Amino acid sequence: MNWKIYHFNSVKSTNDTACSYPIGTVVFADKQTNGRGRHGRLWISQEGNLFVSFVLPEYGYQTPLLSFITAVSVKETLDDFGFSCQIKWPNDILLNHKKIAGILLEQHDDKVIVGIGINLKNAPCNDDVLYPATALNTLVGKHEIILALCHKITKNLSIFNQDGFDIIRHKWLQSAVGINERIFVRLPHETISGVFTQLTPQGAISLKLDDGTVRFITAGDVFFNKKEIT
Ligand code: BTN
């Protein structure tokens, strides 16, 4: 992909701004006044952190898989700068068991806006944060990180285009927290617990419940400890 990168001083949300640009555009801003996260949550956008959105093509029924491609790309980018990150299903990036980056996919017609927020300088900590956050505290600049992200996303998209999801799925599984361990998944009307056994080729997690049945989960919030669920 031949990325075209645009910089803004302040926007409501880089995902909104990116929406009016063609596929292959990258939008980043120093300030977001209305950053948003998954499930309509607020993304606390403290200055100094990275807010960037990539405009990608849609992939029909496979579009949700872009979130795993992005998570692997963000993890590989941060690893290359010397951090050792993990992925929490579906696409949170953790550093030392705390959230360092979040990813939000939004589809508009034939485009998918992939928004990435990385806590470079500040770790939001207030009641709106679902999971404890941390910051990279790195001297690596935003431009460097964006260029590295462009490179990784291009590479992983071409793996996906050529070979399908399996290589990405294995990379994701190698970096996933909680595999073969008991996890808790908060769904809209219940919280369930079981052993996290797999990521399916469709991007769901399979959870082996205590009664031996297997549940496939496509949306929800994962926790590793009962105390974490508020
Ligand atoms: C999440 O973990 O809930 C996803 C957070 C995604 C935040 C990024 S910051 C850049 C882009 N613009 C937004 O408004 N959200 C995403």
Short mmCIF file of C-alpha atoms and ligand atoms in Angstrom, two decimals:
data_model
loop_
_atom_site.label_atom_id
_atom_site.label_comp_id
_atom_site.label_asym_id
_atom_site.label_seq_id
_atom_site.Cartn_x
_atom_site.Cartn_y
_atom_site.Cartn_z
CA MET A 1 0.00 0.00 0.00
CA ASN A 2 1.28 3.46 -0.89
CA TRP A 3 0.15 5.36 2.19
CA LYS A 4 -0.60 9.10 2.14
CA ILE A 5 -0.21 10.55 5.60
CA TYR A 6 -2.10 13.66 6.82
CA HIS A 7 -1.44 15.46 10.08
CA PHE A 8 -3.96 17.65 11.97
CA ASN A 9 -3.47 19.74 15.09
CA SER A 10 -6.88 18.99 16.51
CA VAL A 11 -9.85 16.88 15.38
CA LYS A 12 -12.93 15.44 17.04
CA SER A 13 -11.84 11.90 16.21
CA THR A 14 -9.26 10.79 13.65
CA ASN A 15 -11.76 8.07 12.65
CA ASP A 16 -14.28 10.78 11.62
CA THR A 17 -11.68 12.80 9.72
CA ALA A 18 -10.29 9.72 7.95
CA CYS A 19 -13.79 8.89 6.72
CA SER A 20 -13.69 11.50 3.97
CA TYR A 21 -10.37 10.27 2.55
CA PRO A 22 -9.75 7.41 0.11
CA ILE A 23 -8.34 3.97 0.84
CA GLY A 24 -4.62 4.20 1.54
CA THR A 25 -4.88 7.34 3.69
CA VAL A 26 -3.46 7.70 7.19
CA VAL A 27 -4.76 10.49 9.42
CA PHE A 28 -3.18 11.46 12.72
CA ALA A 29 -3.74 14.34 15.10
CA ASP A 30 -2.05 15.84 18.14
CA LYS A 31 -5.37 16.35 19.84
CA GLN A 32 -8.72 14.52 19.78
CA THR A 33 -11.64 16.32 21.41
CA ASN A 34 -14.08 13.43 21.11
CA GLY A 35 -12.05 10.24 20.81
CA ARG A 36 -14.11 7.08 21.04
CA GLY A 37 -13.44 3.49 21.91
CA ARG A 38 -15.21 0.19 21.32
CA HIS A 39 -18.85 -0.28 22.29
CA GLY A 40 -19.49 3.49 22.20
CA ARG A 41 -17.09 4.11 25.06
CA LEU A 42 -15.02 7.26 25.45
CA TRP A 43 -11.33 7.09 24.50
CA ILE A 44 -9.62 9.49 26.85
CA SER A 45 -7.29 11.36 24.48
CA GLN A 46 -4.58 12.98 26.51
CA GLU A 47 -2.11 15.13 24.61
CA GLY A 48 1.17 13.46 23.88
CA ASN A 49 -0.52 10.17 23.03
CA LEU A 50 -0.91 8.83 19.50
CA PHE A 51 -4.25 9.00 17.67
CA VAL A 52 -4.10 7.60 14.16
CA SER A 53 -6.56 6.14 11.65
CA PHE A 54 -5.90 4.06 8.55
CA VAL A 55 -8.37 3.86 5.66
CA LEU A 56 -8.49 0.24 4.44
CA PRO A 57 -10.68 -1.59 1.94
CA GLU A 58 -13.52 -3.69 3.27
CA TYR A 59 -13.22 -7.48 3.01
CA GLY A 60 -16.88 -8.53 2.95
CA TYR A 61 -17.66 -11.13 5.63
CA GLN A 62 -13.95 -11.18 6.53
CA THR A 63 -13.86 -7.46 7.44
CA PRO A 64 -13.87 -8.17 11.24
CA LEU A 65 -10.58 -10.05 10.75
CA LEU A 66 -8.92 -6.68 10.09
CA SER A 67 -8.98 -6.13 13.83
CA PHE A 68 -6.66 -9.14 14.34
CA ILE A 69 -4.40 -8.03 11.48
CA THR A 70 -4.17 -4.60 13.11
CA ALA A 71 -3.55 -5.98 16.60
CA VAL A 72 -0.70 -8.15 15.32
CA SER A 73 0.71 -5.14 13.42
CA VAL A 74 0.60 -2.87 16.49
CA LYS A 75 2.17 -5.56 18.67
CA GLU A 76 4.97 -6.17 16.13
CA THR A 77 5.57 -2.43 15.78
CA LEU A 78 5.93 -1.90 19.53
CA ASP A 79 8.06 -5.04 19.87
CA ASP A 80 10.45 -3.64 17.23
CA PHE A 81 10.91 -0.56 19.42
CA GLY A 82 11.95 -2.79 22.30
CA PHE A 83 8.67 -3.39 24.14
CA SER A 84 7.26 -6.80 24.79
CA CYS A 85 3.52 -6.58 24.29
CA GLN A 86 0.69 -9.05 24.42
CA ILE A 87 -2.74 -9.07 22.82
CA LYS A 88 -5.99 -9.30 24.72
CA TRP A 89 -8.91 -10.52 22.65
CA PRO A 90 -9.96 -9.16 20.31
CA ASN A 91 -7.54 -6.30 19.81
CA ASP A 92 -6.30 -4.61 22.96
CA ILE A 93 -2.55 -4.35 23.28
CA LEU A 94 -1.12 -4.88 26.75
CA LEU A 95 2.24 -4.04 28.23
CA ASN A 96 3.00 -5.55 31.64
CA HIS A 97 -0.66 -6.64 31.90
CA LYS A 98 -1.95 -3.10 31.40
CA LYS A 99 -3.55 -1.58 28.31
CA ILE A 100 -1.12 0.35 26.15
CA ALA A 101 -3.15 0.59 22.92
CA GLY A 102 -6.68 0.16 21.64
CA ILE A 103 -8.10 -0.41 18.18
CA LEU A 104 -11.50 0.64 16.80
CA LEU A 105 -12.79 -0.57 13.42
CA GLU A 106 -15.64 1.29 11.76
CA GLN A 107 -17.05 0.50 8.32
CA HIS A 108 -18.37 3.16 5.92
CA ASP A 109 -19.56 1.68 2.61
CA ASP A 110 -16.52 0.10 0.95
CA LYS A 111 -14.01 1.57 3.43
CA VAL A 112 -12.97 0.43 6.87
CA ILE A 113 -11.52 3.04 9.19
CA VAL A 114 -9.03 1.43 11.54
CA GLY A 115 -8.36 3.76 14.46
CA ILE A 116 -5.42 3.10 16.74
CA GLY A 117 -4.75 4.86 20.03
CA ILE A 118 -1.39 4.31 21.70
CA ASN A 119 -0.62 5.70 25.16
CA LEU A 120 2.79 7.16 24.42
CA LYS A 121 3.05 9.62 27.29
CA ASN A 122 -0.03 9.36 29.48
CA ALA A 123 -2.01 6.48 30.89
CA PRO A 124 -5.64 7.49 31.39
CA CYS A 125 -6.83 6.57 34.83
CA ASN A 126 -10.36 7.32 35.85
CA ASP A 127 -13.68 5.57 36.11
CA ASP A 128 -14.20 5.51 32.33
CA VAL A 129 -11.30 3.15 31.88
CA LEU A 130 -12.49 -0.44 31.76
CA TYR A 131 -9.07 -2.01 32.15
CA PRO A 132 -5.96 -0.57 33.86
CA ALA A 133 -3.85 1.48 31.46
CA THR A 134 -0.17 2.23 31.15
CA ALA A 135 2.04 4.43 28.95
CA LEU A 136 5.13 3.63 26.87
CA ASN A 137 7.11 6.63 28.13
CA THR A 138 9.30 6.38 25.10
CA LEU A 139 11.50 8.84 23.27
CA VAL A 140 10.46 7.25 19.98
CA GLY A 141 8.56 9.90 17.99
CA LYS A 142 5.04 9.68 16.59
CA HIS A 143 6.30 9.86 12.99
CA GLU A 144 8.60 6.91 13.52
CA ILE A 145 5.81 4.85 15.07
CA ILE A 146 3.35 5.75 12.28
CA LEU A 147 5.84 4.79 9.57
CA ALA A 148 6.52 1.49 11.33
CA LEU A 149 2.77 0.87 11.64
CA CYS A 150 2.34 1.56 7.89
CA HIS A 151 5.03 -1.00 7.16
CA LYS A 152 3.59 -3.71 9.45
CA ILE A 153 0.00 -3.19 8.31
CA THR A 154 1.09 -3.41 4.66
CA LYS A 155 3.05 -6.59 5.38
CA ASN A 156 0.30 -8.31 7.34
CA LEU A 157 -2.40 -7.29 4.86
CA SER A 158 -0.41 -8.82 2.04
CA ILE A 159 0.03 -12.04 4.05
CA PHE A 160 -3.75 -12.04 4.55
CA ASN A 161 -4.42 -11.29 0.85
CA GLN A 162 -2.09 -14.04 -0.33
CA ASP A 163 -2.48 -16.79 2.25
CA GLY A 164 -5.75 -16.08 4.07
CA PHE A 165 -6.17 -15.70 7.81
CA ASP A 166 -4.25 -18.68 9.14
CA ILE A 167 -0.74 -17.17 9.47
CA ILE A 168 -2.18 -14.04 11.12
CA ARG A 169 -4.31 -16.23 13.40
CA HIS A 170 -1.21 -18.11 14.53
CA LYS A 171 0.76 -14.92 15.10
CA TRP A 172 -2.18 -13.57 17.10
CA LEU A 173 -2.40 -16.77 19.18
CA GLN A 174 1.32 -16.65 19.96
CA SER A 175 0.87 -13.21 21.51
CA ALA A 176 -2.50 -13.72 23.15
CA VAL A 177 -2.95 -13.50 26.91
CA GLY A 178 -4.96 -16.19 28.63
CA ILE A 179 -4.76 -19.07 26.14
CA ASN A 180 -5.57 -22.35 27.93
CA GLU A 181 -6.39 -20.39 31.06
CA ARG A 182 -9.64 -19.50 32.77
CA ILE A 183 -10.98 -16.17 31.62
CA PHE A 184 -14.11 -14.16 32.28
CA VAL A 185 -16.11 -12.64 29.44
CA ARG A 186 -18.58 -9.89 30.14
CA LEU A 187 -21.49 -10.08 27.69
CA PRO A 188 -24.39 -7.60 27.55
CA HIS A 189 -26.55 -9.59 29.98
CA GLU A 190 -24.22 -12.01 31.74
CA THR A 191 -20.62 -12.75 32.60
CA ILE A 192 -19.39 -16.21 31.71
CA SER A 193 -16.23 -18.00 32.66
CA GLY A 194 -14.34 -20.86 31.08
CA VAL A 195 -11.04 -21.95 29.61
CA PHE A 196 -10.00 -19.93 26.56
CA THR A 197 -9.00 -22.68 24.12
CA GLN A 198 -8.84 -21.19 20.61
CA LEU A 199 -9.29 -18.34 18.19
CA THR A 200 -11.50 -19.66 15.40
CA PRO A 201 -10.85 -18.95 11.70
CA GLN A 202 -13.79 -16.53 11.95
CA GLY A 203 -12.17 -14.54 14.79
CA ALA A 204 -14.33 -15.81 17.67
CA ILE A 205 -12.84 -17.16 20.88
CA SER A 206 -13.87 -20.59 22.05
CA LEU A 207 -14.52 -20.97 25.71
CA LYS A 208 -14.78 -24.39 27.37
CA LEU A 209 -17.28 -24.01 30.19
CA ASP A 210 -17.18 -25.98 33.44
CA ASP A 211 -20.00 -28.26 32.28
CA GLY A 212 -17.88 -29.28 29.27
CA THR A 213 -19.83 -27.32 26.66
CA VAL A 214 -18.02 -24.95 24.31
CA ARG A 215 -19.23 -21.39 23.72
CA PHE A 216 -18.04 -19.29 20.81
CA ILE A 217 -17.85 -15.60 21.62
CA THR A 218 -17.77 -12.93 18.93
CA ALA A 219 -18.20 -9.80 21.09
CA GLY A 220 -17.59 -9.04 24.74
CA ASP A 221 -15.01 -7.79 27.22
CA VAL A 222 -12.40 -10.23 28.45
CA PHE A 223 -10.99 -10.21 31.99
CA PHE A 224 -8.43 -12.52 33.53
CA ASN A 225 -9.47 -12.17 37.10
CA LYS A 226 -12.91 -12.06 38.66
CA LYS A 227 -11.93 -9.01 40.73
CA GLU A 228 -11.31 -7.00 37.56
CA ILE A 229 -14.98 -7.12 36.57
CA THR A 230 -16.74 -4.13 38.02
C1 BTN B 1 -10.74 0.75 22.42
O1 BTN B 1 -9.84 0.13 22.98
O2 BTN B 1 -11.86 0.87 22.92
C2 BTN B 1 -10.45 1.37 21.06
C3 BTN B 1 -9.79 2.70 21.19
C4 BTN B 1 -9.48 3.34 19.84
C5 BTN B 1 -8.96 4.74 20.00
C6 BTN B 1 -8.50 5.31 18.69
S1 BTN B 1 -7.59 6.82 18.87
C7 BTN B 1 -7.64 7.05 17.15
C8 BTN B 1 -9.02 6.68 16.70
N1 BTN B 1 -9.95 7.78 16.88
C9 BTN B 1 -10.90 7.50 17.77
O3 BTN B 1 -11.83 8.28 18.10
N2 BTN B 1 -10.73 6.27 18.26
C10 BTN B 1 -9.57 5.61 17.67
#
